Short mmCIF file of N, CA and C in Angstrom, two decimals:
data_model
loop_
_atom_site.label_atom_id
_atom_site.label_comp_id
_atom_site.label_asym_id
_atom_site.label_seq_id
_atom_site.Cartn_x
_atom_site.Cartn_y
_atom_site.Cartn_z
N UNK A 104 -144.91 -6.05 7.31
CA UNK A 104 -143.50 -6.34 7.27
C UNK A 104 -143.09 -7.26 8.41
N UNK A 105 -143.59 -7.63 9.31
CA UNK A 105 -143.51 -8.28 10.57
C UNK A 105 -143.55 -9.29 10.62
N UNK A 106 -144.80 -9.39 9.65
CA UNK A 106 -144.83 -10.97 9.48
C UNK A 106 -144.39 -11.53 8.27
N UNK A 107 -144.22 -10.96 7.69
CA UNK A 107 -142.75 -11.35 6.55
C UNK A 107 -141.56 -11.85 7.16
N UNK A 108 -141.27 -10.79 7.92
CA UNK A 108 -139.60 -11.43 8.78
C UNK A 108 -140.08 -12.42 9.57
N UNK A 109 -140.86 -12.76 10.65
CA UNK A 109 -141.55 -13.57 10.90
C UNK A 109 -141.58 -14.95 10.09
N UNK A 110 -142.03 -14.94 9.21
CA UNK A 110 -142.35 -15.91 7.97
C UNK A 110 -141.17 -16.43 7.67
N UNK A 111 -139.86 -15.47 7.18
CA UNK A 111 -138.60 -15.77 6.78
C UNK A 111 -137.90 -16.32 7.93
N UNK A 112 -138.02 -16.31 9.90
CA UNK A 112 -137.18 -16.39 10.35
C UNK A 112 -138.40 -18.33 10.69
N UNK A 113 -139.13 -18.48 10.75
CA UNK A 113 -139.53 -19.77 10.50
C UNK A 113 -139.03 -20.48 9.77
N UNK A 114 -138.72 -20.20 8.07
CA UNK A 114 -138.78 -20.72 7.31
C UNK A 114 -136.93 -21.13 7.11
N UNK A 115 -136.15 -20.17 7.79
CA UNK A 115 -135.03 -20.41 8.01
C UNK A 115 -134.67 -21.56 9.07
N UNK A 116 -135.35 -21.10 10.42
CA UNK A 116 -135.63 -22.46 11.02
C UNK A 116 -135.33 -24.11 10.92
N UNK A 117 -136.78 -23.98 10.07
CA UNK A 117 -137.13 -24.87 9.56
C UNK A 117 -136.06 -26.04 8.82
N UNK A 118 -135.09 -25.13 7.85
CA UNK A 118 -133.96 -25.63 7.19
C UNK A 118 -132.76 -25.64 7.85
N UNK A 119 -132.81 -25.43 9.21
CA UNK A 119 -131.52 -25.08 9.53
C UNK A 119 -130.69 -26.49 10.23
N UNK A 120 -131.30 -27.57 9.95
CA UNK A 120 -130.69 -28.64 10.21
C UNK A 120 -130.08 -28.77 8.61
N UNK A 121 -130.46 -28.77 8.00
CA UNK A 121 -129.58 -29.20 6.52
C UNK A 121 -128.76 -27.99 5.83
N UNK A 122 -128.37 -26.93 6.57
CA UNK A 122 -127.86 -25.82 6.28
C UNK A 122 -125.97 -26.01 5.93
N UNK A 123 -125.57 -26.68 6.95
CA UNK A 123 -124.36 -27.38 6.22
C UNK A 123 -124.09 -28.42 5.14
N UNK A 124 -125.10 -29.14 5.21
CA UNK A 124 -125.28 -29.90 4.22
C UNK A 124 -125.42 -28.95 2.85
N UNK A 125 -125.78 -27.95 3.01
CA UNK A 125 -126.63 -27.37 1.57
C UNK A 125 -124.76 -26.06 1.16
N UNK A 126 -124.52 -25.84 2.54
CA UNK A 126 -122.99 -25.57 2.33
C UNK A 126 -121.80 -26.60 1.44
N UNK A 127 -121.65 -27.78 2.03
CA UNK A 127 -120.51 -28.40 1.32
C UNK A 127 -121.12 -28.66 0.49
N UNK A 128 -122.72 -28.76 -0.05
CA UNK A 128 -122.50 -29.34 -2.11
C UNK A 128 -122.56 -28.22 -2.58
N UNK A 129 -122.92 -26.80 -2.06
CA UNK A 129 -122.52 -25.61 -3.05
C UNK A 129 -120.80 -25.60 -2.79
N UNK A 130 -120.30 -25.40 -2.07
CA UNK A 130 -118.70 -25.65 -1.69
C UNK A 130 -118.17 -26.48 -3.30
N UNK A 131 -118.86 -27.58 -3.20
CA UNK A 131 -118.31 -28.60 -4.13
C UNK A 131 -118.45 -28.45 -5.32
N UNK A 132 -119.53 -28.06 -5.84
CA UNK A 132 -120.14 -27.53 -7.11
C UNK A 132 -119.01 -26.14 -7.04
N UNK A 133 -118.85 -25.34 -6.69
CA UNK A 133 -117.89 -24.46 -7.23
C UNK A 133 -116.44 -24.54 -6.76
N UNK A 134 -116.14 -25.43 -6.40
CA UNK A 134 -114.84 -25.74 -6.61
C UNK A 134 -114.60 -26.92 -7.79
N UNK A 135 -115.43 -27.54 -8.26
CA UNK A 135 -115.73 -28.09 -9.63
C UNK A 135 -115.21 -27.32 -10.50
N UNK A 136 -116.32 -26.26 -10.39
CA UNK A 136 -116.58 -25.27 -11.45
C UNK A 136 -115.08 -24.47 -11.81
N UNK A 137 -114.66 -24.35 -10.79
CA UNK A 137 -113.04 -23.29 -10.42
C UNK A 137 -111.83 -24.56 -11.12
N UNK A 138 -112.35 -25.66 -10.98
CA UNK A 138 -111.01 -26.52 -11.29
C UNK A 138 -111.38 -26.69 -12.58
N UNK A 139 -112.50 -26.87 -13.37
CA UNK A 139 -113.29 -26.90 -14.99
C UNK A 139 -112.81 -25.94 -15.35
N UNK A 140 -112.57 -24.38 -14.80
CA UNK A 140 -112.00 -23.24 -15.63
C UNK A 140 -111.01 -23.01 -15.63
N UNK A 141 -109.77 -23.95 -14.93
CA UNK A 141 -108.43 -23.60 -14.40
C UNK A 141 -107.72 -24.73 -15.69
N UNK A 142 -108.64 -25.50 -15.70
CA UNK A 142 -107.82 -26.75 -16.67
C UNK A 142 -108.37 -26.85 -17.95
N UNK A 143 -109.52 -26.16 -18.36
CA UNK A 143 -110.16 -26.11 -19.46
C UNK A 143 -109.06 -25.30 -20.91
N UNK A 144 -108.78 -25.52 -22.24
CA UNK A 144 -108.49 -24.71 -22.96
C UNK A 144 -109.53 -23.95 -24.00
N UNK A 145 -110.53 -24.32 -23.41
CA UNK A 145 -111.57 -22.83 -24.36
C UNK A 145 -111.62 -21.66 -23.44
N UNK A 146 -112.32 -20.89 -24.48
CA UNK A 146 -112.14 -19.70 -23.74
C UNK A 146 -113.28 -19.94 -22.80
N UNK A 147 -112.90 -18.86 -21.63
CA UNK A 147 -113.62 -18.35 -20.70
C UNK A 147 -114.54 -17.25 -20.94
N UNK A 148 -116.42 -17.92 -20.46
CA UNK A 148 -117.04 -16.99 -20.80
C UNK A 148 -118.00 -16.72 -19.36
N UNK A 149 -118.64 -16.21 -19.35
CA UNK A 149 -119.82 -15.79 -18.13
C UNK A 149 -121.09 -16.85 -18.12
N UNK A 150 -121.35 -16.50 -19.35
CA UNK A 150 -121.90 -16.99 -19.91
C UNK A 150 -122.33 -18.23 -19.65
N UNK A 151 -121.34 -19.46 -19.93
CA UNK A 151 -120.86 -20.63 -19.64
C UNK A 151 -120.87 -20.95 -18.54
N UNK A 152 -120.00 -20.35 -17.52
CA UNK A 152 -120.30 -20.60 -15.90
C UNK A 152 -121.52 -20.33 -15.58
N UNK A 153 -122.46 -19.16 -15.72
CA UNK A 153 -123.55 -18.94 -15.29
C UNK A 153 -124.36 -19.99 -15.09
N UNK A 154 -124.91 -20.70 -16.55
CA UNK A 154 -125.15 -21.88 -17.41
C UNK A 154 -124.80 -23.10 -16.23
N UNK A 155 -123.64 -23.11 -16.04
CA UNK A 155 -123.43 -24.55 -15.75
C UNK A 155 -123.54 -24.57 -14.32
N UNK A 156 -123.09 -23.59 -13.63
CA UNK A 156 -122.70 -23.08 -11.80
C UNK A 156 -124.38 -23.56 -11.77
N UNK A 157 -125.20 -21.96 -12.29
CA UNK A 157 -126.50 -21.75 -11.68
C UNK A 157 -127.06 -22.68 -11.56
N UNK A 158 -127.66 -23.15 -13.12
CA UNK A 158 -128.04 -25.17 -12.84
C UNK A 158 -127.83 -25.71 -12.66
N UNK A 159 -126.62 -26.17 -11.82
CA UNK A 159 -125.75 -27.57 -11.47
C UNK A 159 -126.65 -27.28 -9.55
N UNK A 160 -126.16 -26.17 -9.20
CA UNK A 160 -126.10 -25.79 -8.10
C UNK A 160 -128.21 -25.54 -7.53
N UNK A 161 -128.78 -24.93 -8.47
CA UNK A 161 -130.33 -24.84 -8.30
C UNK A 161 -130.46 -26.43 -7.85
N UNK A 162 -130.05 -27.26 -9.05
CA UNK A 162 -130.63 -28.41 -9.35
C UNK A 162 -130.65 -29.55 -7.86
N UNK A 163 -129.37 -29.17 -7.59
CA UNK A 163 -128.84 -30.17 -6.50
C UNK A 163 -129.41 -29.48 -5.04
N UNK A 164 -129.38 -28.18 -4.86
CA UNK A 164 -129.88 -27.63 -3.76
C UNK A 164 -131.56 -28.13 -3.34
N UNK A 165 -131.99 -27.88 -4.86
CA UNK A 165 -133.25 -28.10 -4.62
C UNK A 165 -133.48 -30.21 -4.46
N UNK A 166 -132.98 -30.52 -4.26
CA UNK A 166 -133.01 -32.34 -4.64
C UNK A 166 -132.68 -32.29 -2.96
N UNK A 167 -131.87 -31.79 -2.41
CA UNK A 167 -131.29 -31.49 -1.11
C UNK A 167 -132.70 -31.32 -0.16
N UNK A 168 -133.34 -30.31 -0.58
CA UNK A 168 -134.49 -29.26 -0.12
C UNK A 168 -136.05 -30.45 -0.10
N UNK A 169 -135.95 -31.11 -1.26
CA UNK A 169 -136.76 -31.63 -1.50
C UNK A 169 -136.85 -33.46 -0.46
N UNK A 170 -135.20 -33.41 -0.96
CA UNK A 170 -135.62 -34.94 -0.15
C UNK A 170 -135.34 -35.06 1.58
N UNK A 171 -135.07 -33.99 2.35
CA UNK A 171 -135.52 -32.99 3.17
C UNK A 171 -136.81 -33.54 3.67
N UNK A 172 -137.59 -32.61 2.73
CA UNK A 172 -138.61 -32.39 3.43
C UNK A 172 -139.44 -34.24 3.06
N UNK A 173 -139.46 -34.56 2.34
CA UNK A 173 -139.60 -36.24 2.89
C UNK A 173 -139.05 -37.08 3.75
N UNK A 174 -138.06 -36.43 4.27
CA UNK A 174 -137.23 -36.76 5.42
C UNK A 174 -138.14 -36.88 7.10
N UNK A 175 -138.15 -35.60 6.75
CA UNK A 175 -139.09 -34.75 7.94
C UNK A 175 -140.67 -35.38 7.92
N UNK A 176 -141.05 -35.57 6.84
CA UNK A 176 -142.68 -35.94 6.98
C UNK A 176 -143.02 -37.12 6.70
N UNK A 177 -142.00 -37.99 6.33
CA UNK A 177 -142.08 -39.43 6.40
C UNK A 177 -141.29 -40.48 6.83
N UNK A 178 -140.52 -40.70 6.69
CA UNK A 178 -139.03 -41.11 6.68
C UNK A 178 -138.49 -41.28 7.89
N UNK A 179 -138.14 -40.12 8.55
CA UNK A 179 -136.99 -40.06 9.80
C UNK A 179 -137.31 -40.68 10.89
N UNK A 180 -138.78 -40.64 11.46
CA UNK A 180 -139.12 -41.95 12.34
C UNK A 180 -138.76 -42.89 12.09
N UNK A 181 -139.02 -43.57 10.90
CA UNK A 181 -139.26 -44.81 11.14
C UNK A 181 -137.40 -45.30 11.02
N UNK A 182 -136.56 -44.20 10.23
CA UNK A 182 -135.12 -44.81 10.34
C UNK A 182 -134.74 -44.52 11.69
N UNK A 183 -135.26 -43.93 12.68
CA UNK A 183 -134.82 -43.43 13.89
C UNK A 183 -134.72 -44.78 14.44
N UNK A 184 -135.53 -45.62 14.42
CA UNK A 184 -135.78 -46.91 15.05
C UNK A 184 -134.70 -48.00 14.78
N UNK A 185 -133.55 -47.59 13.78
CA UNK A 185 -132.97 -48.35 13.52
C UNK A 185 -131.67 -47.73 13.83
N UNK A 186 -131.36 -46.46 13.50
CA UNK A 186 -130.64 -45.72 13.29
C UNK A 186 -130.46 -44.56 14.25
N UNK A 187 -129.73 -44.07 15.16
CA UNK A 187 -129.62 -42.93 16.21
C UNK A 187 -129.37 -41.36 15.61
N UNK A 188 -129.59 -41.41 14.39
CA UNK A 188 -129.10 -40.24 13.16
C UNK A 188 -130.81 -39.13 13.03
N UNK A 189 -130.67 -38.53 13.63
CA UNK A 189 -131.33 -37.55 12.29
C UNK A 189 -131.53 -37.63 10.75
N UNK A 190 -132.73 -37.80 9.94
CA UNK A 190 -132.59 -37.04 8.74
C UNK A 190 -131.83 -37.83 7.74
N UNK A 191 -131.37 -39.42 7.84
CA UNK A 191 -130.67 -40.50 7.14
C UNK A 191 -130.82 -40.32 5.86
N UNK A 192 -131.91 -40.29 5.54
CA UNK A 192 -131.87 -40.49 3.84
C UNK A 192 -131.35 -38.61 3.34
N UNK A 193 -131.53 -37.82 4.05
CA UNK A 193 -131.45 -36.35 3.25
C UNK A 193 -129.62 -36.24 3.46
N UNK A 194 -128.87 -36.73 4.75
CA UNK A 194 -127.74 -37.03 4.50
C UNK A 194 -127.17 -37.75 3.26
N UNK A 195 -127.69 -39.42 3.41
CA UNK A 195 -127.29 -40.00 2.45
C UNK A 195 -126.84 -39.07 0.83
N UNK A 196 -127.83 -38.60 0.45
CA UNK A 196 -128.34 -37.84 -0.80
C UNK A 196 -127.38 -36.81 -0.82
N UNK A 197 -126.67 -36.63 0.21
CA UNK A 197 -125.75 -35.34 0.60
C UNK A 197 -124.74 -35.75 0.10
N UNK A 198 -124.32 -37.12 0.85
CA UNK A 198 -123.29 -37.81 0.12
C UNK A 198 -123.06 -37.82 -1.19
N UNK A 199 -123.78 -38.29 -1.31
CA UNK A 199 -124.41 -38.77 -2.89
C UNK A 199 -123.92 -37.49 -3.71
N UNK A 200 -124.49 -36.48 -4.28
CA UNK A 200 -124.09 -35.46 -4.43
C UNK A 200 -122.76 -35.03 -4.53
N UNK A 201 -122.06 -34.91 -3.16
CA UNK A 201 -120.77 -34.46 -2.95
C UNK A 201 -119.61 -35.36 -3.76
N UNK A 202 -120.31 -36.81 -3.58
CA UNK A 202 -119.24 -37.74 -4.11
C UNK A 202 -119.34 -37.57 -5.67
N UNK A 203 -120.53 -37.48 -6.15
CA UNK A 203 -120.27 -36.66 -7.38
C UNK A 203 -119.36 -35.55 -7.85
N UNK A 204 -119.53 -34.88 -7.28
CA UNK A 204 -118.56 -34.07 -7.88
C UNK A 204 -117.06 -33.85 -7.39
N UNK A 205 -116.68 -34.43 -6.37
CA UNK A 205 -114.98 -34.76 -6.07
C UNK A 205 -115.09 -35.77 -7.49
N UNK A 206 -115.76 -36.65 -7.79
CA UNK A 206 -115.47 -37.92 -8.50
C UNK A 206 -115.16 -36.73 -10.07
N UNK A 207 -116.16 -35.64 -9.91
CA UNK A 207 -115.79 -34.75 -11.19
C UNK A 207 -114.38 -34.08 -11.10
N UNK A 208 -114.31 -33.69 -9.72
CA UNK A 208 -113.17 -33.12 -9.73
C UNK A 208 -111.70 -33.81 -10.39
N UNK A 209 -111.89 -34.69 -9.82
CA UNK A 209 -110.73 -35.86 -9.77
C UNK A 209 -110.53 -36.65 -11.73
N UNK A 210 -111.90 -36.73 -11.96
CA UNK A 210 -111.87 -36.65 -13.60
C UNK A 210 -111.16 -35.33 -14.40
N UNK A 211 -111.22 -34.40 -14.04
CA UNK A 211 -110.82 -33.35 -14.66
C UNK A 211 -109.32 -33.60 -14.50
N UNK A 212 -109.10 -33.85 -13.14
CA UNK A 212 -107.51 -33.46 -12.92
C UNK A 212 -106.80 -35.04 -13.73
N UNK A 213 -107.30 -36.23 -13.89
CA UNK A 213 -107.02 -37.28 -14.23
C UNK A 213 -106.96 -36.81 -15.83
N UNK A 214 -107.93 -36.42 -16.12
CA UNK A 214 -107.82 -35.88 -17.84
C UNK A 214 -107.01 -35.24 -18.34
N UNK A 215 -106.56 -33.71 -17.50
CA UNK A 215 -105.49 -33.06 -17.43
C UNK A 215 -104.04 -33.68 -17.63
N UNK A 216 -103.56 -34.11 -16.68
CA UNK A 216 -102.44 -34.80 -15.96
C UNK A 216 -102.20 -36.46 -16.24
N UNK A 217 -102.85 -36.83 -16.59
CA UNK A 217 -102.36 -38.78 -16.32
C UNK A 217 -103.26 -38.87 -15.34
N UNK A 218 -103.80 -40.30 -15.33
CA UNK A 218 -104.39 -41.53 -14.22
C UNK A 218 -104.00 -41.60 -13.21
N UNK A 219 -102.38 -41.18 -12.71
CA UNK A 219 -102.03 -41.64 -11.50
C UNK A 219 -101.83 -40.06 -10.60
N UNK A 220 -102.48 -38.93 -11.73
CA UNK A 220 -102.25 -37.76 -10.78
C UNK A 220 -103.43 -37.36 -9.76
N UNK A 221 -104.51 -38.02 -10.35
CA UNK A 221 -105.82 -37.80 -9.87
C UNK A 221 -105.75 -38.14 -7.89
N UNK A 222 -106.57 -37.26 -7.00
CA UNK A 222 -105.93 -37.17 -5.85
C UNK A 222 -106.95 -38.41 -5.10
N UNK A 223 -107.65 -39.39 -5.88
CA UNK A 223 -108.21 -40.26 -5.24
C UNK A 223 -107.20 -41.82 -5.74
N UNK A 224 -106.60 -41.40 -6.82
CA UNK A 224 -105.75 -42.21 -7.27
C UNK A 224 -104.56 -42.51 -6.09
N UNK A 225 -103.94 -40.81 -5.82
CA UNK A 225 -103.05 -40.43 -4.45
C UNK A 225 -103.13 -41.06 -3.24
N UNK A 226 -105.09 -40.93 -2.95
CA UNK A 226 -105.27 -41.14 -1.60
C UNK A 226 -105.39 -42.80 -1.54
N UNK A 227 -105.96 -43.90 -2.29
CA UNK A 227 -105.46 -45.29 -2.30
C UNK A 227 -104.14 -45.76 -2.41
N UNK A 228 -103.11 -44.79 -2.89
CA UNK A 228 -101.71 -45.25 -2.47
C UNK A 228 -100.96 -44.95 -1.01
N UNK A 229 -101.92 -44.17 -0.70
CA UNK A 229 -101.42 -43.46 0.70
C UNK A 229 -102.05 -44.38 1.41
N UNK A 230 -103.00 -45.13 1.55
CA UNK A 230 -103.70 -46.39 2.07
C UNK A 230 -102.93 -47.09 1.90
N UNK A 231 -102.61 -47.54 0.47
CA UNK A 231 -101.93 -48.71 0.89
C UNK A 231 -100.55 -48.64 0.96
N UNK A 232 -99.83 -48.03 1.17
CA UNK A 232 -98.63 -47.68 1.81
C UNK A 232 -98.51 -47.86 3.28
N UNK A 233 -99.90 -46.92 3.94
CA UNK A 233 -99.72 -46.76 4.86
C UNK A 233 -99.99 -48.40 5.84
N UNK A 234 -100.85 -49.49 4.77
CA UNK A 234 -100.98 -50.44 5.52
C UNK A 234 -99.75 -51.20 5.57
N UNK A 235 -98.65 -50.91 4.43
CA UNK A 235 -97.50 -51.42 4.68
C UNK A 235 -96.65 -51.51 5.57
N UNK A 236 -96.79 -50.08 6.42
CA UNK A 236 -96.12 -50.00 6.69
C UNK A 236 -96.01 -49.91 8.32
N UNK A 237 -97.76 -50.54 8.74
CA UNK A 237 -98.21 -50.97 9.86
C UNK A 237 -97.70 -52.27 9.92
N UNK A 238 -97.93 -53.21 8.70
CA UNK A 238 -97.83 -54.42 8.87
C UNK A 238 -96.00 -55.07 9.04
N UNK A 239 -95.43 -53.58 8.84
CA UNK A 239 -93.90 -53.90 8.51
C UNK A 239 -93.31 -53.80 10.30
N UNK A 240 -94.38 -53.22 11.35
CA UNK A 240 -94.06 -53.14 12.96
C UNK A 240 -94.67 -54.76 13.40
#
């Protein structure tokens, strides 16, 4: 048993640089999922979420996990040399990911509501407002 916990507190370790990272795309993936069932008119099943949560969320964790560990054993040197970042490409991919699914989010609520309700629609008017209104001093 010792070296089980042992084993597990390595292996936690190990991941614990991409541990927030692996937070905000589960974060994102179920707040997806929460805004898909809030605006959806079929019924609500378990079923369905299970289905879509479990594999959306396996799928991407593990892509996370995976390009990770090519991070670590190939990769991160040689971007170090260019780059003062840790771990560049397993971020990137983080991005990547996340912007997926706000971009889902924001489809749902655009589908729902009209084109101009969507909150990325919001946040480019709030840009450019706000440059207006720099350029108006």
């Amino acid at each position: 048993m010792k070296y089980l916990i042992t084993a597990l507190v390595a292996i936690y370790s190990f991941f614990a640089p991409i541990q927030v990272i692996l937070l905000v795309i589960g974060l994102a993936i179920f707040v997806d999922t929460v805004v898909a069932i809030r605006l959806t008119t079929e019924k609500f099943s378990s079923r369905r979420l299970r289905k879509g949560l479990v594999g959306k969320m396996i799928t991407y964790q593990s892509a996370v996990i995976l390009f990770f560990l090519i991070d670590y054993a190939m990769v991160n040197d040689m971007v170090k040399t260019v780059f003062s970042v840790d771990y560049t490409l397993t971020k990137l991919v983080g991005l990547f990911l996340a912007s997926i699914e706000v971009v889902s989010i924001d489809e749902k609520i655009r589908v729902k509501y009209g084109d101009d309700k969507g909150f990325i629609a919001r946040f480019k008017r709030f840009i450019t407002n706000a440059k207006k209104i720099k350029d108006s001093f």
